[in-house]
mmCIF file of C-alpha atoms in Angstrom:
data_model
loop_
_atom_site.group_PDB
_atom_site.id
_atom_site.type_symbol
_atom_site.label_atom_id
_atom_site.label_comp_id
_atom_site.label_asym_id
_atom_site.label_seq_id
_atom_site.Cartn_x
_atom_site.Cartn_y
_atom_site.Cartn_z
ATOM 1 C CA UNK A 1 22.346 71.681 -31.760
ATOM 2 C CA UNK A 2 24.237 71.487 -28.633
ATOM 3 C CA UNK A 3 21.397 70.094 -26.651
ATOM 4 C CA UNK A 4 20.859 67.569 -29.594
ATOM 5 C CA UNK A 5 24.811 66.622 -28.928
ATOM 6 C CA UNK A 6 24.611 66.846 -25.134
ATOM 7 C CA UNK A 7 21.846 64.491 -25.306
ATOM 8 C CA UNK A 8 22.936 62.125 -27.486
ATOM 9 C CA UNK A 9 26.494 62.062 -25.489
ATOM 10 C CA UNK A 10 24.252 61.249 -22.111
ATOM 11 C CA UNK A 11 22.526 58.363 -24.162
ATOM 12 C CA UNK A 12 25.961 56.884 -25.220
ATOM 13 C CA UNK A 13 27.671 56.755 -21.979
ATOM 14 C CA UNK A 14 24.329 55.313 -20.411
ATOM 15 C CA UNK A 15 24.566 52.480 -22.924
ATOM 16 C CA UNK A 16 28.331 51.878 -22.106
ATOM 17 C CA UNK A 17 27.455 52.214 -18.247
ATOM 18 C CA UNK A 18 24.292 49.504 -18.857
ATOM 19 C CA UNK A 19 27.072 46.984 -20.925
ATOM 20 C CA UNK A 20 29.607 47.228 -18.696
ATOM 21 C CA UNK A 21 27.425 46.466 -15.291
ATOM 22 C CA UNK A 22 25.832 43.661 -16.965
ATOM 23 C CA UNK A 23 29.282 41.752 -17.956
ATOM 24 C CA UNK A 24 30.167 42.404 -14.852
ATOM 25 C CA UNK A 25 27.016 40.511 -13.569
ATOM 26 C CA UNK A 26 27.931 37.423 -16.101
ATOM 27 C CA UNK A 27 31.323 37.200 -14.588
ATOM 28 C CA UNK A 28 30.271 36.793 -11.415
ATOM 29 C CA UNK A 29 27.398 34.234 -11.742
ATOM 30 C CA UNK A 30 30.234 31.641 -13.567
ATOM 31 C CA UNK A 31 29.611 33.189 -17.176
ATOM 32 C CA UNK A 32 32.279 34.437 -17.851
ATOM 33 C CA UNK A 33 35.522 32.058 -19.556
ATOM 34 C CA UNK A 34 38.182 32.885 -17.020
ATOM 35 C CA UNK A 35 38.722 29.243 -16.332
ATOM 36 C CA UNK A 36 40.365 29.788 -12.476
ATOM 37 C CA UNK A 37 37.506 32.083 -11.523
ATOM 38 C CA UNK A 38 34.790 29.696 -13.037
ATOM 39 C CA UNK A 39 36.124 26.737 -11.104
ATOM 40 C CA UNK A 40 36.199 28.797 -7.940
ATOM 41 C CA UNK A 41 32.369 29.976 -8.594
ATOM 42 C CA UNK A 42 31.286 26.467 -9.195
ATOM 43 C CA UNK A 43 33.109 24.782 -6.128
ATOM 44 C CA UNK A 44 31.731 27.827 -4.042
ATOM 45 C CA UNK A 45 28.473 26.625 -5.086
ATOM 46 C CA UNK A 46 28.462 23.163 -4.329
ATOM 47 C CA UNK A 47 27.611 21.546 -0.471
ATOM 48 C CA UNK A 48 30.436 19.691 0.703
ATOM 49 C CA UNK A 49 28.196 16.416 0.292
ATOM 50 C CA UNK A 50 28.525 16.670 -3.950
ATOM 51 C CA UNK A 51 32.473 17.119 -4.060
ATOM 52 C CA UNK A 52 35.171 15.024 -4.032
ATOM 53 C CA UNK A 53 37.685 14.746 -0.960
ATOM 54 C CA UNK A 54 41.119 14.938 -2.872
ATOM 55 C CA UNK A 55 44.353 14.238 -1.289
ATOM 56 C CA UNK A 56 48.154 14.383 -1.263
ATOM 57 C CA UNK A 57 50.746 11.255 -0.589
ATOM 58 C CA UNK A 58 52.124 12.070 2.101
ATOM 59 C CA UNK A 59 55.982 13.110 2.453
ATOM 60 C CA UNK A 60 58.311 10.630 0.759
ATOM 61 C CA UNK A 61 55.961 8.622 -0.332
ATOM 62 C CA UNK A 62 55.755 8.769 -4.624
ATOM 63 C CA UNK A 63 53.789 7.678 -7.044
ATOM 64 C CA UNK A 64 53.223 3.975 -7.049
ATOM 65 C CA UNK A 65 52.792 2.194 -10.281
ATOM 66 C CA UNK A 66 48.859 1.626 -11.560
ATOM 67 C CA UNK A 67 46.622 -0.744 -9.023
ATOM 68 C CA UNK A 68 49.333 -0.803 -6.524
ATOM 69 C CA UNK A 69 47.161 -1.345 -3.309
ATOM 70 C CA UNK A 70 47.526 1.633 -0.804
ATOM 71 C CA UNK A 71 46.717 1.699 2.557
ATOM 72 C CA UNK A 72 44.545 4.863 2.603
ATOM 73 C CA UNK A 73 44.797 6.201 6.384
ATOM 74 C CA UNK A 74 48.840 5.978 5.983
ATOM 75 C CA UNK A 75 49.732 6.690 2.511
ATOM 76 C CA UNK A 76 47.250 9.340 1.660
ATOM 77 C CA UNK A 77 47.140 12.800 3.218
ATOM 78 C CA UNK A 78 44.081 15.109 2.520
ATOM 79 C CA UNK A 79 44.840 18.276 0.933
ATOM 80 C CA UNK A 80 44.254 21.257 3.258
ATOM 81 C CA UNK A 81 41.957 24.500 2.104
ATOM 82 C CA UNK A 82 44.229 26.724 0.064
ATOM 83 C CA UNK A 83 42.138 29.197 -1.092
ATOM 84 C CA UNK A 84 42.097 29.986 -4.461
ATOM 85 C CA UNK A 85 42.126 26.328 -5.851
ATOM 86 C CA UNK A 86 39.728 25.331 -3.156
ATOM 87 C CA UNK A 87 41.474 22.742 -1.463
ATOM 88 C CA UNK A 88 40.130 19.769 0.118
ATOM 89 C CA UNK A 89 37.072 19.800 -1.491
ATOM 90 C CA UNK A 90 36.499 20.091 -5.408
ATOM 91 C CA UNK A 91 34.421 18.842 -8.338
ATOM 92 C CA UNK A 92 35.014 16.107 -10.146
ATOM 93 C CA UNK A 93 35.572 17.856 -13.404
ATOM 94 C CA UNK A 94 38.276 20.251 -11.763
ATOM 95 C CA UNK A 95 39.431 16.964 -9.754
ATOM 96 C CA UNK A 96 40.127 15.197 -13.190
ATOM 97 C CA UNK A 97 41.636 18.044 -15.165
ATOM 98 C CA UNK A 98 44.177 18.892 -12.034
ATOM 99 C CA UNK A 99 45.092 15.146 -11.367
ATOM 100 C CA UNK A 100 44.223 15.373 -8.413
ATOM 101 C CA UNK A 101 44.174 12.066 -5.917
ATOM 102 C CA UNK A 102 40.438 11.277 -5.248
ATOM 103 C CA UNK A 103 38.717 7.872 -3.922
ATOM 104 C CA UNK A 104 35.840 5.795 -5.747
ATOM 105 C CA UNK A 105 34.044 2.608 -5.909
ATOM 106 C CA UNK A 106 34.157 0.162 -8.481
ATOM 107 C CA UNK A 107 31.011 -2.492 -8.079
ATOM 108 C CA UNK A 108 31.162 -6.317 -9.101
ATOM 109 C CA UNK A 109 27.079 -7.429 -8.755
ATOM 110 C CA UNK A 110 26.876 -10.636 -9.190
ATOM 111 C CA UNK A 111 23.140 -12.162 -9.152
ATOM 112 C CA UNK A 112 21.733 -16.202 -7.433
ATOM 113 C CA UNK A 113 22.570 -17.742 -10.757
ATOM 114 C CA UNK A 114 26.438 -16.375 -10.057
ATOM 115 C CA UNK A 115 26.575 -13.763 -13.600
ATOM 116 C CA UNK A 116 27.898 -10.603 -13.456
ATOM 117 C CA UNK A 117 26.411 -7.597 -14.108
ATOM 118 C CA UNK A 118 28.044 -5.577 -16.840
ATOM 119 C CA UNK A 119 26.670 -2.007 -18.367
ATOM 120 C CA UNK A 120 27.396 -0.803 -21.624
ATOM 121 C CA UNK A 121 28.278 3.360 -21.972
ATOM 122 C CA UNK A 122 26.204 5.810 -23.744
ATOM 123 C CA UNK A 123 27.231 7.526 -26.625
ATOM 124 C CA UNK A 124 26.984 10.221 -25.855
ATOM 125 C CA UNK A 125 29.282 9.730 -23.006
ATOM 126 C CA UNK A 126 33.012 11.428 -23.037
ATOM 127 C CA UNK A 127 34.948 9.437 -21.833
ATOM 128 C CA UNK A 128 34.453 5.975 -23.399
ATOM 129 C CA UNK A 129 31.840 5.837 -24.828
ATOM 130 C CA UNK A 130 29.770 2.475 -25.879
ATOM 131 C CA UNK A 131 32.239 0.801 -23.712
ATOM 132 C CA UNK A 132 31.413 -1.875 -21.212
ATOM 133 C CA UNK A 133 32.068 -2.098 -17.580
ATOM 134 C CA UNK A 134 30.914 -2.268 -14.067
ATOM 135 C CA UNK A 135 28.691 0.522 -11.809
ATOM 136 C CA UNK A 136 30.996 2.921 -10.782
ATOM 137 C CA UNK A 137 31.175 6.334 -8.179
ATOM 138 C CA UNK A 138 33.167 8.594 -6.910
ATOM 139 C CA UNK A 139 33.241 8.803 -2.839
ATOM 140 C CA UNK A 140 31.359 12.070 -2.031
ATOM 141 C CA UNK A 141 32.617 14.732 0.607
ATOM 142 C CA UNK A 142 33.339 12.183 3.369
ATOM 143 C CA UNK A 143 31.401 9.265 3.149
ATOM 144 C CA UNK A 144 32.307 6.302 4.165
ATOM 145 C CA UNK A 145 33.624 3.671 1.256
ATOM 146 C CA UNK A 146 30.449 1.413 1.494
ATOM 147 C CA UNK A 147 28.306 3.990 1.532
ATOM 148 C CA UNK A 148 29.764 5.136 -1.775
ATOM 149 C CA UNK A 149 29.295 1.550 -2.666
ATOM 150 C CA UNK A 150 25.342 1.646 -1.712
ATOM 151 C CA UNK A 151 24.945 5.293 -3.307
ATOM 152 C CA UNK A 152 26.298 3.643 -6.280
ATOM 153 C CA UNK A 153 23.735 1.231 -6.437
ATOM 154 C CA UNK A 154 20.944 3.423 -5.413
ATOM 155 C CA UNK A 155 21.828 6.170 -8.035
ATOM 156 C CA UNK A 156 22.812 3.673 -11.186
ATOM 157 C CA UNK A 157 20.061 1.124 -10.532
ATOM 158 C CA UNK A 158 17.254 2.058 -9.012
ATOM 159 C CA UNK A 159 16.035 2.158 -4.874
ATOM 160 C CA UNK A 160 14.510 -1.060 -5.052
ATOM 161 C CA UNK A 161 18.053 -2.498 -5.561
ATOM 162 C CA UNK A 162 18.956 -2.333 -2.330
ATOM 163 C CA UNK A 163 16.771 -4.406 -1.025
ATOM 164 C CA UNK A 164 18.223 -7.939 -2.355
ATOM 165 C CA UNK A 165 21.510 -7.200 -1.470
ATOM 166 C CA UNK A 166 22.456 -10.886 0.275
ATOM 167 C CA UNK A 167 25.757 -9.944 1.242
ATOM 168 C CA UNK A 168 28.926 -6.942 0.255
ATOM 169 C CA UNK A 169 32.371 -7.467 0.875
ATOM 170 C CA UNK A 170 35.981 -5.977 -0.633
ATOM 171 C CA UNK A 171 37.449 -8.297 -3.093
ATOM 172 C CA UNK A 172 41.094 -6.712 -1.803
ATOM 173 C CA UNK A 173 42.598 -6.137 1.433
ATOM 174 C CA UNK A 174 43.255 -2.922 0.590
ATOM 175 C CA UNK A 175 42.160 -0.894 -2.667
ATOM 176 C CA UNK A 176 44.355 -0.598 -5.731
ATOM 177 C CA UNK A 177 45.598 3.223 -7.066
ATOM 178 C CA UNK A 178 44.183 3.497 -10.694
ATOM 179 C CA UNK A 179 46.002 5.753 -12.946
ATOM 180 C CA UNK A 180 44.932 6.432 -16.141
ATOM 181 C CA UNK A 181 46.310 10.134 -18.462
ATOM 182 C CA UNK A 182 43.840 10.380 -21.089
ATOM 183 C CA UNK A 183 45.711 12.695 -23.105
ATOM 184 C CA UNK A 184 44.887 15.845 -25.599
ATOM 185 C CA UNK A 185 42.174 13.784 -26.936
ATOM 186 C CA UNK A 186 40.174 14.549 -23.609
ATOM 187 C CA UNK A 187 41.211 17.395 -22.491
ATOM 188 C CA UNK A 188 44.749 16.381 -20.927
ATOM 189 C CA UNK A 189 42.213 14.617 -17.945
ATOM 190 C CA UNK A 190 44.002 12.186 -15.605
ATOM 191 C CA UNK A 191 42.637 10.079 -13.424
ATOM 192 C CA UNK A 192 44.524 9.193 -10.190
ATOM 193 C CA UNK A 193 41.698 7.198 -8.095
ATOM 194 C CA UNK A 194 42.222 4.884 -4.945
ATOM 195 C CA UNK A 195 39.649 2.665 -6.024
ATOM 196 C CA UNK A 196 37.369 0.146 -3.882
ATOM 197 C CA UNK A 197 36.628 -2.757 -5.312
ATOM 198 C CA UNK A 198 33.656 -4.619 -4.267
ATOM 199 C CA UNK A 199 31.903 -8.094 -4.696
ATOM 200 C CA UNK A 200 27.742 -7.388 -3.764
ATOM 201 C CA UNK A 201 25.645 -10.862 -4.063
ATOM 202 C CA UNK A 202 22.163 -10.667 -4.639
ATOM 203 C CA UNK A 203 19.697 -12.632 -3.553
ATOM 204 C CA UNK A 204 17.248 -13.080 -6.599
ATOM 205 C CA UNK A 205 18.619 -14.107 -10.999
ATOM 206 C CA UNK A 206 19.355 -11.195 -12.616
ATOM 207 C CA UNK A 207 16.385 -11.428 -14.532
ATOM 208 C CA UNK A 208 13.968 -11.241 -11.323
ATOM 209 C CA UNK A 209 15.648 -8.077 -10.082
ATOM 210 C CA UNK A 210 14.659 -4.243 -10.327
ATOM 211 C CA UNK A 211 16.443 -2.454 -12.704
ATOM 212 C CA UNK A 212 16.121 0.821 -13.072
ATOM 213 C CA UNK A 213 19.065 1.965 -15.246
ATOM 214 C CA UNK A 214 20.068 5.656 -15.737
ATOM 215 C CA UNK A 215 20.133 7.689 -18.846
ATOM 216 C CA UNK A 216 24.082 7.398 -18.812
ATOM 217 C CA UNK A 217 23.735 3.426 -19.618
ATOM 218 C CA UNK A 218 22.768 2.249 -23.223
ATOM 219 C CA UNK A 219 22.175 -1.698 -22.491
ATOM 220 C CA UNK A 220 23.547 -4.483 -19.505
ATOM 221 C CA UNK A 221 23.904 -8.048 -19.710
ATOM 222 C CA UNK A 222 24.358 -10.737 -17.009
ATOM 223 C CA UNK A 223 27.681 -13.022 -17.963
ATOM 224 C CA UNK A 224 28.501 -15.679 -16.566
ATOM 225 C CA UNK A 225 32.251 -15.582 -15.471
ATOM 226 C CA UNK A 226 33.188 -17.752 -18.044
ATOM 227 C CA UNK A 227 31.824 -15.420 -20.985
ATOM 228 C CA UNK A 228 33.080 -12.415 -19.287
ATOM 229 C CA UNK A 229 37.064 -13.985 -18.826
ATOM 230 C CA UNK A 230 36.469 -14.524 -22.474
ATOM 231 C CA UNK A 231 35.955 -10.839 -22.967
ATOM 232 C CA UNK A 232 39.026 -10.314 -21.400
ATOM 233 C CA UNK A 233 41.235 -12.811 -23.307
ATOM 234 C CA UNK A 234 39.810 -11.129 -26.415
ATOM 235 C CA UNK A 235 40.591 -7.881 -24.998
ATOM 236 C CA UNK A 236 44.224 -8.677 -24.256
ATOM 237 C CA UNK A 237 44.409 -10.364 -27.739
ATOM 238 C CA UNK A 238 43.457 -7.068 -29.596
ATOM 239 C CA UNK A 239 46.004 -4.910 -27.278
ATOM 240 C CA UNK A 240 49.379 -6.983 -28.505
ATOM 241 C CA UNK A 241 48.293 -7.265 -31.618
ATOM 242 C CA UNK A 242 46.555 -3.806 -32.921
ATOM 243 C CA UNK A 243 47.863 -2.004 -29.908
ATOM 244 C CA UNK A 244 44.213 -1.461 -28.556
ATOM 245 C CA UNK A 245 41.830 -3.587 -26.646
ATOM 246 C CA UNK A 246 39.197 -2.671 -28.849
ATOM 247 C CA UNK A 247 36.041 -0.675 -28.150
ATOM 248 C CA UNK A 248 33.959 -3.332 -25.747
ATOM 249 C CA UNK A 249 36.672 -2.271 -23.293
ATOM 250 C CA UNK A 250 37.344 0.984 -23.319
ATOM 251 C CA UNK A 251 41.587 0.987 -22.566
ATOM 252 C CA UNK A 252 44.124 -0.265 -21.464
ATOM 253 C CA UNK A 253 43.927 0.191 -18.206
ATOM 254 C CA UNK A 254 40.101 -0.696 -17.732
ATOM 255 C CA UNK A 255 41.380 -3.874 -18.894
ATOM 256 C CA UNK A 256 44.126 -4.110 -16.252
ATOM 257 C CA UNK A 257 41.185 -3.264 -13.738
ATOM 258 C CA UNK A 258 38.919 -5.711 -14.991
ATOM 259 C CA UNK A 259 41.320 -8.194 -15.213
ATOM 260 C CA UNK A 260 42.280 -7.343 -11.128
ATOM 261 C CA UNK A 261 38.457 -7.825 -10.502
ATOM 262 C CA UNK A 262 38.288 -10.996 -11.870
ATOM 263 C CA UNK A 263 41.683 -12.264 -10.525
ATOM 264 C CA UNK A 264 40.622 -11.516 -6.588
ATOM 265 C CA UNK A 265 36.780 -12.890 -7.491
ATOM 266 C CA UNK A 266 38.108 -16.201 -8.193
ATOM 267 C CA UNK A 267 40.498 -15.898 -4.944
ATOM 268 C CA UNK A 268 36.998 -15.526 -2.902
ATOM 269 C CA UNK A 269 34.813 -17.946 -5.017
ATOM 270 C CA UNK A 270 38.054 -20.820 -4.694
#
């Protein structure tokens, strides 16, 4: 009888022993739900060259209203390496859900015939989904601003893109500070990017040129400037009187960028 017990004791505690060591491995692959420790385990894992660069204003200098152009060299600061919430470096999804002030491109291609490219959102998609708008990226690690601009291209529609590039240029002197707090609804995410905004002129109709669209974009269409300012009218129409701009586009404040897109393309194109 007692060897029965003595053995059954030894299985028991083996089991516990075996349980324990192996939640013990979860936690420390990222498995676990600590939220701090799982951020730290996924920055940790990342190469410099696929997170963000995030930064500080420097001293005195607050918050400026949304798509207040900022001179980036004096107004910025980076953040320094603080340890435990990673500093300078982090991932977009710990970026967004800190606040945290990051860099990014936004992309106006416009084609020979003079239309715009526009992309419409998947649905399955977060954060606005079905929406339309223009090719997007963060900046990576430390690259420079047009090469976010060309990875951009090169990641959203295809290699073969870059090749009828005729000429890329900033529609702004200096690029406007989009802020955008998304709420509960999406996980309390805010967006505080110095974005570049650039005009890229290809050489061939929109029709004639490569395509190859990722699996994050349901549909594009070329529009003429015309059609597209028409977009925007309707957009601003549906915000004062419904309160929202409807679902073509997104928000309020993708409206106020599109709308600063189009104002500074007509500047250039006068």
């Amino acid at each position: 009888m007692n060897q029965r017990w003595i053995l059954y004791s030894f299985l028991v505690i083996t089991i516990l022993v075996c349980s324990r060591i192996n939640r013990i491995e979860k936690s420390s692959s990222g498995g676990g739900s600590g939220g701090v420790t799982k951020k730290k385990l996924r920055n940790n894992n990342k190469q410099p060259s696929e997170l963000l660069r995030v930064y500080d204003f420097r001293e005195g200098f607050e918050q400026p209203p949304h798509l207040t152009p900022l001179n980036v060299t004096h107004d910025l600061v980076p953040r320094q390496a603080d340890g435990e919430e990673g500093g300078g470096l982090q991932t977009i999804d710990s970026t967004h859900l800190n606040g945290w002030i990051h860099t990014g491109s936004w992309l106006t291609i416009v084609d020979s015939n003079g239309s715009i490219l526009v992309l419409k959102r998947g649905a399955h998609l977060v954060t606005c989904p079905n929406a339309w708008g223009l090719v997007g990226e963060h900046t990576l690690g430390d690259e420079a601003p047009i090469d976010t601009a060309k990875r951009g291209l090169r990641e959203e529609l295809g290699d073969e893109i870059l090749n009828h590039i005729k000429s890329i240029q900033t529609l702004s002197e200096m690029p406007p500070f989009y802020f955008r707090d998304y709420g509960i609804a999406n996980g309390n995410r805010i967006d505080r990017q110095v974005t570049y905004v650039w005009l890229i002129e290809m050489d061939q109709p929109g029709s004639k040129l490569p395509l190859h669209l990722d699996d994050e974009v349901a549909d594009h269409k070329w529009l003429q400037p015309e059609s597209l300012e028409t977009w925007l009218q309707e957009g601003r129409h549906n915000l004062q009187t419904t309160g929202e701009t409807g679902q073509r586009l997104c928000h309020e404040t993708i409206l106020t960028l599109w709308e600063f897109v189009m104002e500074n393309y007509k500047k250039i194109k006068k």
